[in-house]
CSV table of C-alpha atoms and ligand atoms in Angstrom, one decimal:
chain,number,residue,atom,x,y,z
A,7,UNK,CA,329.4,-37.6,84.0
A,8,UNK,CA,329.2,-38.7,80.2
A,9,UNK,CA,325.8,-37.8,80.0
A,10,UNK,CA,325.0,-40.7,77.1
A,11,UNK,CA,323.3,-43.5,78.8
A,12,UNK,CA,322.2,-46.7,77.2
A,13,UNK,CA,318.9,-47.9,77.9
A,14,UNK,CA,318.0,-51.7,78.0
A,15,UNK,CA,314.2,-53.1,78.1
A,16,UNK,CA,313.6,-56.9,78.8
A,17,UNK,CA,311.0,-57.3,80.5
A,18,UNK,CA,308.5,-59.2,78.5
A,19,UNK,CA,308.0,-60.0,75.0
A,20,UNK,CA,310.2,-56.6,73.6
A,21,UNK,CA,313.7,-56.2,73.0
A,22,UNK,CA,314.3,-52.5,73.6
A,23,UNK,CA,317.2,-50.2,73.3
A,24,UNK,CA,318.4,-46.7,73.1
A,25,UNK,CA,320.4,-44.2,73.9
A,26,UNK,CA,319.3,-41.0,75.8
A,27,UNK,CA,321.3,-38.0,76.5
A,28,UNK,CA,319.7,-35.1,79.1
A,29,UNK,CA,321.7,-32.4,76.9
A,30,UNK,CA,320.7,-33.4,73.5
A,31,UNK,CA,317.6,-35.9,74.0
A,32,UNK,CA,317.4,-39.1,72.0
A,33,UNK,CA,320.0,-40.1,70.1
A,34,UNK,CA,318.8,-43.4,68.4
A,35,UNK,CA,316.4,-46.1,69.2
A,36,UNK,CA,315.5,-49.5,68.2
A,37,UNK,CA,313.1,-52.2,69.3
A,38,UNK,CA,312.7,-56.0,68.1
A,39,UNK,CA,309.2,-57.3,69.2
A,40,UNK,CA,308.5,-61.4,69.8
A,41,UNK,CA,305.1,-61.0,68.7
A,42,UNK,CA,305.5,-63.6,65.9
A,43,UNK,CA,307.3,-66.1,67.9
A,44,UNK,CA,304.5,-66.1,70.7
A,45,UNK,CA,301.7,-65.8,68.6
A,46,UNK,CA,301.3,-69.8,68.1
A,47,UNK,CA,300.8,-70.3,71.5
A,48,UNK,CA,298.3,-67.4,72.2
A,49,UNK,CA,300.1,-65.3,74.7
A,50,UNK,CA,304.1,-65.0,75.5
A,51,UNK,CA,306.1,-68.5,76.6
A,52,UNK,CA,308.9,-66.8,79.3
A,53,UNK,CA,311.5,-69.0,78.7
A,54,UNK,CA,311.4,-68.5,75.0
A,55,UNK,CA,311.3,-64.7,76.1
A,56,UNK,CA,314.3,-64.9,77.5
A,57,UNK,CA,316.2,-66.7,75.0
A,58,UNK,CA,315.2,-64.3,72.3
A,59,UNK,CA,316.4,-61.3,74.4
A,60,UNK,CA,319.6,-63.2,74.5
A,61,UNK,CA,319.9,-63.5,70.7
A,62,UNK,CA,318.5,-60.4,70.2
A,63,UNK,CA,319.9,-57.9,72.9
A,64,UNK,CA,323.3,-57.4,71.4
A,65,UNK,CA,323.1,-57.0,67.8
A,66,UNK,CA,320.2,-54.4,69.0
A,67,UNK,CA,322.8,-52.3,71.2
A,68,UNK,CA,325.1,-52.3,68.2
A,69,UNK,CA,322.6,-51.2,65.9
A,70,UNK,CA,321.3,-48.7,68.2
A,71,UNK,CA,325.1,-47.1,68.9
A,72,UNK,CA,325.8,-47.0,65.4
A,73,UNK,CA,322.8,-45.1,64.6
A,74,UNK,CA,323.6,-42.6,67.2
A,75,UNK,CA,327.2,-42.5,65.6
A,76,UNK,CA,328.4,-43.8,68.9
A,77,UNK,CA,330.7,-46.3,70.5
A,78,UNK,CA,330.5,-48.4,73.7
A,79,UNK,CA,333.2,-45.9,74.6
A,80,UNK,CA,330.6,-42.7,74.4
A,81,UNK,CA,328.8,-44.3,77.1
A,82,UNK,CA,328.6,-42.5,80.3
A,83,UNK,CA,326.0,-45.1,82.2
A,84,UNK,CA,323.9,-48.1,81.7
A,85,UNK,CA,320.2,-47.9,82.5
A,86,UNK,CA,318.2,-51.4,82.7
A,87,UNK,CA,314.6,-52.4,83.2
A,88,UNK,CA,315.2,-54.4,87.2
A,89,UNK,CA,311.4,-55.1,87.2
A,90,UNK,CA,308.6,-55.9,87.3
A,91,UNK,CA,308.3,-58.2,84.9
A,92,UNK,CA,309.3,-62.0,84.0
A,93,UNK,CA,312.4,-62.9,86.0
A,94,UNK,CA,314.3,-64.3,82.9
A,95,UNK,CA,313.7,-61.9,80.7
A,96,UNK,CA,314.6,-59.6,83.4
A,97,UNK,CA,318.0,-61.0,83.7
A,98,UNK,CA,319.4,-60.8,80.1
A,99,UNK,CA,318.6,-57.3,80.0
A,100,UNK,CA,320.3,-56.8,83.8
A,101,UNK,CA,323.0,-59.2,83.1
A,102,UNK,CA,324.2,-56.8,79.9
A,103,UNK,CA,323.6,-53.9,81.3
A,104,UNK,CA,325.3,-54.9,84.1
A,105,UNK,CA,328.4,-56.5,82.1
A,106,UNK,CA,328.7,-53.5,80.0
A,107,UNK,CA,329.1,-50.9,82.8
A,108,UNK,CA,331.6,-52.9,84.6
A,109,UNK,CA,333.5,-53.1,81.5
A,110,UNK,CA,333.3,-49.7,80.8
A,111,UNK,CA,333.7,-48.6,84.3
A,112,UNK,CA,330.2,-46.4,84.0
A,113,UNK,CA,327.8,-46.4,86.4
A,114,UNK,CA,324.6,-48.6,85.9
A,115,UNK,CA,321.0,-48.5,87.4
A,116,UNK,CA,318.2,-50.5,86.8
A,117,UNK,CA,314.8,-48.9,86.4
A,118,UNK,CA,311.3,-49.5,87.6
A,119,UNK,CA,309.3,-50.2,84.4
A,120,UNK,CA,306.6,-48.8,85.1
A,121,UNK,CA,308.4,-45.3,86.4
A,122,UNK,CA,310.1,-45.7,82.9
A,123,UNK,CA,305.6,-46.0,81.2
A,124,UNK,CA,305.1,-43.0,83.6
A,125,UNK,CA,308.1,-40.9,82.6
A,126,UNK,CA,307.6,-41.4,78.8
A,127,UNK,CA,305.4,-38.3,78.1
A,128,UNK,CA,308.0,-36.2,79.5
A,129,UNK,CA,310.5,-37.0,77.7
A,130,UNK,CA,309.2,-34.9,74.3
A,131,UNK,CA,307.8,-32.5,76.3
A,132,UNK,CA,309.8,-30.0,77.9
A,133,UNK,CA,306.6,-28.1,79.5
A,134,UNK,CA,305.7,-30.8,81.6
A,135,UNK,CA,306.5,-31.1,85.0
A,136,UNK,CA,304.8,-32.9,87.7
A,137,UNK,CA,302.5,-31.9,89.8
A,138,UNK,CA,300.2,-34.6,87.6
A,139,UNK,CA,298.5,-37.6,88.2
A,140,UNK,CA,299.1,-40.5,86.1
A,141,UNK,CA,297.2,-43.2,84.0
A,142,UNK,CA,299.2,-45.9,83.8
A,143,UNK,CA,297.6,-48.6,81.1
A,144,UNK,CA,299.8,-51.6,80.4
A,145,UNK,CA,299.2,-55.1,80.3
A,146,UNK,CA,300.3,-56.3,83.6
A,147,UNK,CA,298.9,-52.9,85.5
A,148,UNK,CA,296.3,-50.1,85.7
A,149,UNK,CA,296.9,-47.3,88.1
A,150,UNK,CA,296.7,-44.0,88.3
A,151,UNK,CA,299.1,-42.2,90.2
A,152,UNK,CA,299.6,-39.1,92.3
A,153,UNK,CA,303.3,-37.3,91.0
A,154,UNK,CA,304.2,-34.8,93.2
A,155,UNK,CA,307.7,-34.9,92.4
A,156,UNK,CA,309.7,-37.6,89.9
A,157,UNK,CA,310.7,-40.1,92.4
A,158,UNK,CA,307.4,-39.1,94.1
A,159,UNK,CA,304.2,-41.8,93.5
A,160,UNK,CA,301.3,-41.9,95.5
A,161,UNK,CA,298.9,-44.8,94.0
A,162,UNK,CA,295.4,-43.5,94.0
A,163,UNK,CA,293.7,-46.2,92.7
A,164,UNK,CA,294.6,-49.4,90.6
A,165,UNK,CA,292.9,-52.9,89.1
A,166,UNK,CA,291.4,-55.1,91.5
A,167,UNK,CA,291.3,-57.7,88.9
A,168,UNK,CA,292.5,-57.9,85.3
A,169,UNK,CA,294.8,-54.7,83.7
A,170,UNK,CA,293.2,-53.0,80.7
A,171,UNK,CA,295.7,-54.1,78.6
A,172,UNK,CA,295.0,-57.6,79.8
A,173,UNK,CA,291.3,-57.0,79.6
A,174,UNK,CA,292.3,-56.4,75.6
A,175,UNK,CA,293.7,-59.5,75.7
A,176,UNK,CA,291.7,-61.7,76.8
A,177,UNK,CA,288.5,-60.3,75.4
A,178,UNK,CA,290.0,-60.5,72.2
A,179,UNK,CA,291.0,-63.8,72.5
A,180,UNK,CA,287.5,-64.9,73.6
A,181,UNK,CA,286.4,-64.0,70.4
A,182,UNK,CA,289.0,-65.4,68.2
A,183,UNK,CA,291.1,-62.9,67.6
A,184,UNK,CA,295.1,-63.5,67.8
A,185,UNK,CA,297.7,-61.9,70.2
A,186,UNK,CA,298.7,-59.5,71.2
A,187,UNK,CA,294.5,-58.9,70.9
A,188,UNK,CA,294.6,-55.1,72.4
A,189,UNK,CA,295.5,-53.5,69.0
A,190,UNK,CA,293.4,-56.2,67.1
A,191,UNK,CA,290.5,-55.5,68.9
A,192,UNK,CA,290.6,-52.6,68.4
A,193,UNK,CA,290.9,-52.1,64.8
A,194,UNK,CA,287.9,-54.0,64.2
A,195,UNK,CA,286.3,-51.9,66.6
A,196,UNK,CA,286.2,-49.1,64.2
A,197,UNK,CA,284.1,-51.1,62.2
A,198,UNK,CA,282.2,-51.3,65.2
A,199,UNK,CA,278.6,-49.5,65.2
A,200,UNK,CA,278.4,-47.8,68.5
A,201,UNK,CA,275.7,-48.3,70.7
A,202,UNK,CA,275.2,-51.7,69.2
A,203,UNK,CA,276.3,-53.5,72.1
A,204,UNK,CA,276.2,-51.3,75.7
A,205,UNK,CA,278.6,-52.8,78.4
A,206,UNK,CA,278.7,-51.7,82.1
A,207,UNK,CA,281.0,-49.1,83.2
A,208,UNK,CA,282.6,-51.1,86.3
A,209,UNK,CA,282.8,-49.6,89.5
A,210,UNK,CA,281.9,-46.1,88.5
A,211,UNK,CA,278.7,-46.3,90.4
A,212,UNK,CA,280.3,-46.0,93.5
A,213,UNK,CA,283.0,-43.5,94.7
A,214,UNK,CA,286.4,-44.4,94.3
A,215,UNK,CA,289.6,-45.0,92.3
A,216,UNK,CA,289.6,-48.5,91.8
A,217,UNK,CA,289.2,-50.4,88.6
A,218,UNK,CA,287.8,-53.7,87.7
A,219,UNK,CA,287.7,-55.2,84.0
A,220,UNK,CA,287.0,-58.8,84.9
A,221,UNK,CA,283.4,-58.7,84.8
A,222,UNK,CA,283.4,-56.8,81.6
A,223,UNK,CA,285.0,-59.6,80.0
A,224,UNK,CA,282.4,-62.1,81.1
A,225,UNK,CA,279.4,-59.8,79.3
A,226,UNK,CA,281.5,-60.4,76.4
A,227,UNK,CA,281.8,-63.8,76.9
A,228,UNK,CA,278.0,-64.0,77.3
A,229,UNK,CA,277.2,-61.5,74.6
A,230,UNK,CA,279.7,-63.4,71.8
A,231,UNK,CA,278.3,-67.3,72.6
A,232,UNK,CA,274.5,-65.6,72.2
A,233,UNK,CA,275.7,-64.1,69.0
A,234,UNK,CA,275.6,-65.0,65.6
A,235,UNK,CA,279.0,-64.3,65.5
A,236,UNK,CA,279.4,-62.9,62.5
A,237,UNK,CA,282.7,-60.7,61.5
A,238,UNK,CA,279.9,-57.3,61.9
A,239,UNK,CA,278.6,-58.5,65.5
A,240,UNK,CA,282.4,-59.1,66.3
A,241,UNK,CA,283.5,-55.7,65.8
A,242,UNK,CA,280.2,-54.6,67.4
A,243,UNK,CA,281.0,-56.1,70.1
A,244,UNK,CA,284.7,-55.2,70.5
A,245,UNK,CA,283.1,-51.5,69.9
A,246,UNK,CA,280.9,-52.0,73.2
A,247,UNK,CA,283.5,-53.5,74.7
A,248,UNK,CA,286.7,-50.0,74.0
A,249,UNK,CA,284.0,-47.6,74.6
A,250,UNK,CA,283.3,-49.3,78.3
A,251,UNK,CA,287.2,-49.5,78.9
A,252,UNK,CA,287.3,-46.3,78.0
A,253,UNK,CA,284.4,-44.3,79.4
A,254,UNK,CA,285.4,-45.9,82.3
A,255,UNK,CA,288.9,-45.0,82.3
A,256,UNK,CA,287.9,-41.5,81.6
A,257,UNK,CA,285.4,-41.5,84.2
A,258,UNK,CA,288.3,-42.3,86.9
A,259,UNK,CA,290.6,-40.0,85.4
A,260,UNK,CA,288.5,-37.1,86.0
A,261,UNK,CA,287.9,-38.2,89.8
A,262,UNK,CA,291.3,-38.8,90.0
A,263,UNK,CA,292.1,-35.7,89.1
A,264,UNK,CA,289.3,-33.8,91.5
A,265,UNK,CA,290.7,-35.9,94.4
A,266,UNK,CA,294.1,-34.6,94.1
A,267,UNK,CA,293.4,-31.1,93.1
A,268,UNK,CA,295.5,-31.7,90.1
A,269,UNK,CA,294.7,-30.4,86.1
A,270,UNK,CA,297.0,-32.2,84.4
A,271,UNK,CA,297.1,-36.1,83.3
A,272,UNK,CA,299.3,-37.9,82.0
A,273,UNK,CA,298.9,-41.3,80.4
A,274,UNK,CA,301.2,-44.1,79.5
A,275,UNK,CA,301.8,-48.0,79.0
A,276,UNK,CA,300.4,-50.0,75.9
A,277,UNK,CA,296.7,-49.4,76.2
A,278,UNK,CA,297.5,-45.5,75.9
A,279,UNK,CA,298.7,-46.6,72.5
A,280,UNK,CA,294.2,-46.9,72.2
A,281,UNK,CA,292.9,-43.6,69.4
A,282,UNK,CA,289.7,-43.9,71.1
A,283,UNK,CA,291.3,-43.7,74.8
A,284,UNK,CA,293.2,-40.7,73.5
A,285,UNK,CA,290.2,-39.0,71.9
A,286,UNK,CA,288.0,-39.0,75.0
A,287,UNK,CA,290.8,-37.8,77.3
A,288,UNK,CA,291.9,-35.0,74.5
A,289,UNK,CA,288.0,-34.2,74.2
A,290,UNK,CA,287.5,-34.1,78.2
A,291,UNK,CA,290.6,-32.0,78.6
A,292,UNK,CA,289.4,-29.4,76.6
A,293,UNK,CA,285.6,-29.9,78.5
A,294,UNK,CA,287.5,-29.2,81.8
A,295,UNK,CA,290.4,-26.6,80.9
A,296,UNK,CA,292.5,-29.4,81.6
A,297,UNK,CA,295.9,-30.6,79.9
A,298,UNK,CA,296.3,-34.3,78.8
A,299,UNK,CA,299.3,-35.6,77.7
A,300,UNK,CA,300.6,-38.8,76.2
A,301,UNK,CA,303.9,-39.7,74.4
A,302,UNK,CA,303.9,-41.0,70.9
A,303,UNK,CA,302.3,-44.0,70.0
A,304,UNK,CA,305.4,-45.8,69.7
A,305,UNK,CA,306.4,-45.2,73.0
A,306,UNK,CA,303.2,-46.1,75.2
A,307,UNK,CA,303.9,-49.5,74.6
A,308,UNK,CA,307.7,-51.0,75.7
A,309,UNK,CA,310.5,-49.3,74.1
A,310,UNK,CA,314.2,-48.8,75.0
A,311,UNK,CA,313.9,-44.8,75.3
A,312,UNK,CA,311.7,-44.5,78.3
A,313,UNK,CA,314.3,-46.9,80.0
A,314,UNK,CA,317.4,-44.6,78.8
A,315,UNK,CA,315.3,-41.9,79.8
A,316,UNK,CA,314.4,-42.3,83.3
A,317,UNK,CA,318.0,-43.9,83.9
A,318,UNK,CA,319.6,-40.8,82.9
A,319,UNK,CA,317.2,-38.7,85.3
A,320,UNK,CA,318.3,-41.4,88.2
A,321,UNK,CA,321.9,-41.3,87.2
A,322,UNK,CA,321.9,-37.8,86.9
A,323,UNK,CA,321.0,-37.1,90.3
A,324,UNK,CA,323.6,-39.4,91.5
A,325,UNK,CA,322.0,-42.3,92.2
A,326,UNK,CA,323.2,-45.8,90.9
A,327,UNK,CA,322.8,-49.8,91.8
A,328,UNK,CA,326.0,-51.6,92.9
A,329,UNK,CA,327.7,-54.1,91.0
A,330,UNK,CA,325.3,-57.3,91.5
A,331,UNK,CA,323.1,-58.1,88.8
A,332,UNK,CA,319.6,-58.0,90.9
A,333,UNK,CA,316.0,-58.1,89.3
A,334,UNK,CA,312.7,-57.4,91.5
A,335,UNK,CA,309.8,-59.3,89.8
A,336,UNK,CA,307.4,-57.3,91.3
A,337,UNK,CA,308.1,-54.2,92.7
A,338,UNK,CA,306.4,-51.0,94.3
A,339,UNK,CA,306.9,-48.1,92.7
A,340,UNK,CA,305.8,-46.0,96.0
A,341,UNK,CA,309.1,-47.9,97.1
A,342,UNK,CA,311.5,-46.0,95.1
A,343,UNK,CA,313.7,-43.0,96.4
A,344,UNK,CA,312.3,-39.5,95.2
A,345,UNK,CA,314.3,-37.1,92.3
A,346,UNK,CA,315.5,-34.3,92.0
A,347,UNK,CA,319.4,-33.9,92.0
A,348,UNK,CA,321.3,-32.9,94.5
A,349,UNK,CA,321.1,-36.2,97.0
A,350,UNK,CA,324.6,-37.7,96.4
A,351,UNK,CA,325.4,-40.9,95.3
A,352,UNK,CA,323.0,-43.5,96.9
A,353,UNK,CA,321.4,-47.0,96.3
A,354,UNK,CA,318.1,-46.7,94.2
A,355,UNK,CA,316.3,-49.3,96.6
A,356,UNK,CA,317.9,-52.7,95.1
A,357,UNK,CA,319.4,-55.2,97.1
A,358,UNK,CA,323.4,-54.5,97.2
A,359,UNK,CA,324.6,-58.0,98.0
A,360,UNK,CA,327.3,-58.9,95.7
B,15,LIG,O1,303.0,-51.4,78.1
B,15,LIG,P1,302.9,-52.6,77.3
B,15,LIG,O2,303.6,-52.6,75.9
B,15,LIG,O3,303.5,-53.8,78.0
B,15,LIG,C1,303.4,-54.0,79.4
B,15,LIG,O4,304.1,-53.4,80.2
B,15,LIG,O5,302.4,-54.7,79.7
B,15,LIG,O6,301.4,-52.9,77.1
B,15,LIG,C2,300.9,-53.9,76.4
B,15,LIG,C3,299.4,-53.9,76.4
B,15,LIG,C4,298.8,-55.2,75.8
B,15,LIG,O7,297.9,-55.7,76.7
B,15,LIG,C5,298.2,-54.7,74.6
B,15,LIG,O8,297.1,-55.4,74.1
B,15,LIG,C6,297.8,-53.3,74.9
B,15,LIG,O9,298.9,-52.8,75.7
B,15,LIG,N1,297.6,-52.4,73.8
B,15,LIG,C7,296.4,-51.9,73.4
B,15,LIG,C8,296.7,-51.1,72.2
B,15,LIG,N2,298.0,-51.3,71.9
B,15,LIG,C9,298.5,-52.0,72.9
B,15,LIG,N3,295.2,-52.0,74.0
B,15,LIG,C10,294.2,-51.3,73.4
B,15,LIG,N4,294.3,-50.6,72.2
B,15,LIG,C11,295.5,-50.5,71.6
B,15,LIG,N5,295.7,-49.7,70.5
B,16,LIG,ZN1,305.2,-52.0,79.7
């Protein structure tokens, strides 16, 4: 096979693409992000999602071929974000990928998004291989996996409430600040004195993997209408608030990583995109003998490479979708058929009904 494969990212508020080769790595990559056009409602409107995928998706392959000095025609599969995520959004970015590779007669396989977060720090670093366990921060999940093998996830522990990302959010938005509030929050942060305000560290008083940011948000709440909510108490605040995320998070990584006899850690999805969340980790690494790795910032959040990328791992080991253009909403990642090569063509674990 080609080994080129175009990689397509719809699901949410992120027009992705790029093209990834297993010989010669990344060959181009481009992104267009709806943040402005959601930003007047506070948070992102799926049907206008989807519509601006649809405007967006195919000047974005173009670009992205031409900067890899590339035609359609170079093109040896088609790799497509299938879920989870919003169901129209989903299916621009399925319905392309889908069209293309029929046109082109190239096989096409649509990725687990969150396998495509997970698979991210691997892709510009050739050292790492799995055994690991994962941190996987996003806005619509927080996990942290067991990887025995790609292909192989075993969830260790995840959110029984709000994601971190979403945790971001909201407690961002609770105290004024606009969407998407993660990164806001915490700039101001770093004008932030610590110590000022001390949040709980949820659920680390108690053994366990499990994560809970709901409650944390509430002390905000409380903490912010108590204020005097001035610009210095709100970056106080948001400082409390990204050193309780992130203790925490660190906290469960370590345990994580105890439980499953493991030493390294890898972490992905938008809240790995956090400096603080990446200090810590680096800092506790180095504590531990430990390795912690994450990819570049620009890829913990959604991007078109890390779909190419774990497409062309699928594809290369023979695996592929039939010719029906199905999305999964929600999806278990546990669900999905284990790497390496060597097991023949098969169906990756979609629904085949054409
Ligand atoms: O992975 P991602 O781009 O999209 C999902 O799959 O959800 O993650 C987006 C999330 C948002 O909640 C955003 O606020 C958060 O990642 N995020 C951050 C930072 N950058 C993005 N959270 C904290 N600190 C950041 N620097
Ligand atoms: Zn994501």
């Amino acid at each position: 096979m080609n080994p080129a494969v175009l990689g397509i990212e719809t699901s949410c508020d992120e027009t992705g693409v790029a093209v990834y080769d297993l010989a010669s790595g990344l060959r181009a990559h481009a992104l267009y992000s709806q943040v402005a056009l959601h930003a007047q409602y506070g948070g992102v409107v799926p049907e206008l999602a989807s519509r601006d995928h649809v405007r967006k998706l195919l000047p974005l392959i173009r670009q992205t071929l031409a900067e890899a000095g590339m035609s359609v025609r170079d093109l040896g599969g088609v790799a497509y974000t299938a879920g989870p995520g919003l169901i129209g959004a989903l299916l621009v970015g399925a319905g392309v990928g889908r069209a293309l590779a029929w046109a082109l007669d190239v096989p096409a396989i649509g990725v687990h998004h969150m396998e495509g977060h997970l698979l991210a720090p691997l892709m510009e670093d050739a050292d790492l291989k799995p055994p690991f366990v994962a941190l996987l921060v996003s806005g619509g999940h927080s996990q942290l996996i067991g990887v025995r093998a790609i292909g192989d996830y075993q969830l260790l522990g995840e959110s029984l409430d709000d994601a971190a990302g979403e945790a971001f959010d909201k407690t961002a938005k609770l105290m004024g600040l606009p969407y998407p509030g993660g990164p806001h929050l915490a700039r101001i942060a770093e004008r932030g004195t610590p110590g000022a305000y001390k949040f709980s560290r949820p659920m680390t008083d108690r053994p366990g993997l499990d994560l809970s940011f709901s409650g944390l948000k509430t002390q905000v709440l409380l903490a912010w209408q108590k204020s005097d909510r001035s610009e210095q108490t709100r970056a106080d605040i948001a400082r409390g608030f990204e050193d309780a995320v992130v203790d925490t998070l660190a906290i469960k990584c370590a345990r994580a990583l105890d439980a499953a006899g493991m030493d390294t850690l890898i972490v992905a999805g938008g809240v790995g995109a956090n400096l603080r969340l990446r200090a810590k980790l680096q800092e506790q690494a180095a504590r531990g003998g430990g390795k912690v790795s994450f990819p570049r910032l620009a890829f913990c959040t959604d991007n078109g490479a890390m779909i190419a990328y774990a497409g062309a791992l699928r594809l290369a080991a023979g695996l592929h979708d039939a010719a029906a253009v199905e999305v999964r909403p929600r999806w278990d990642m546990a669900s999905l058929p284990a790497l390496p090569a060597g097991l023949g063509t098969r169906d990756s674990g979609l629904a085949t009904a054409r």
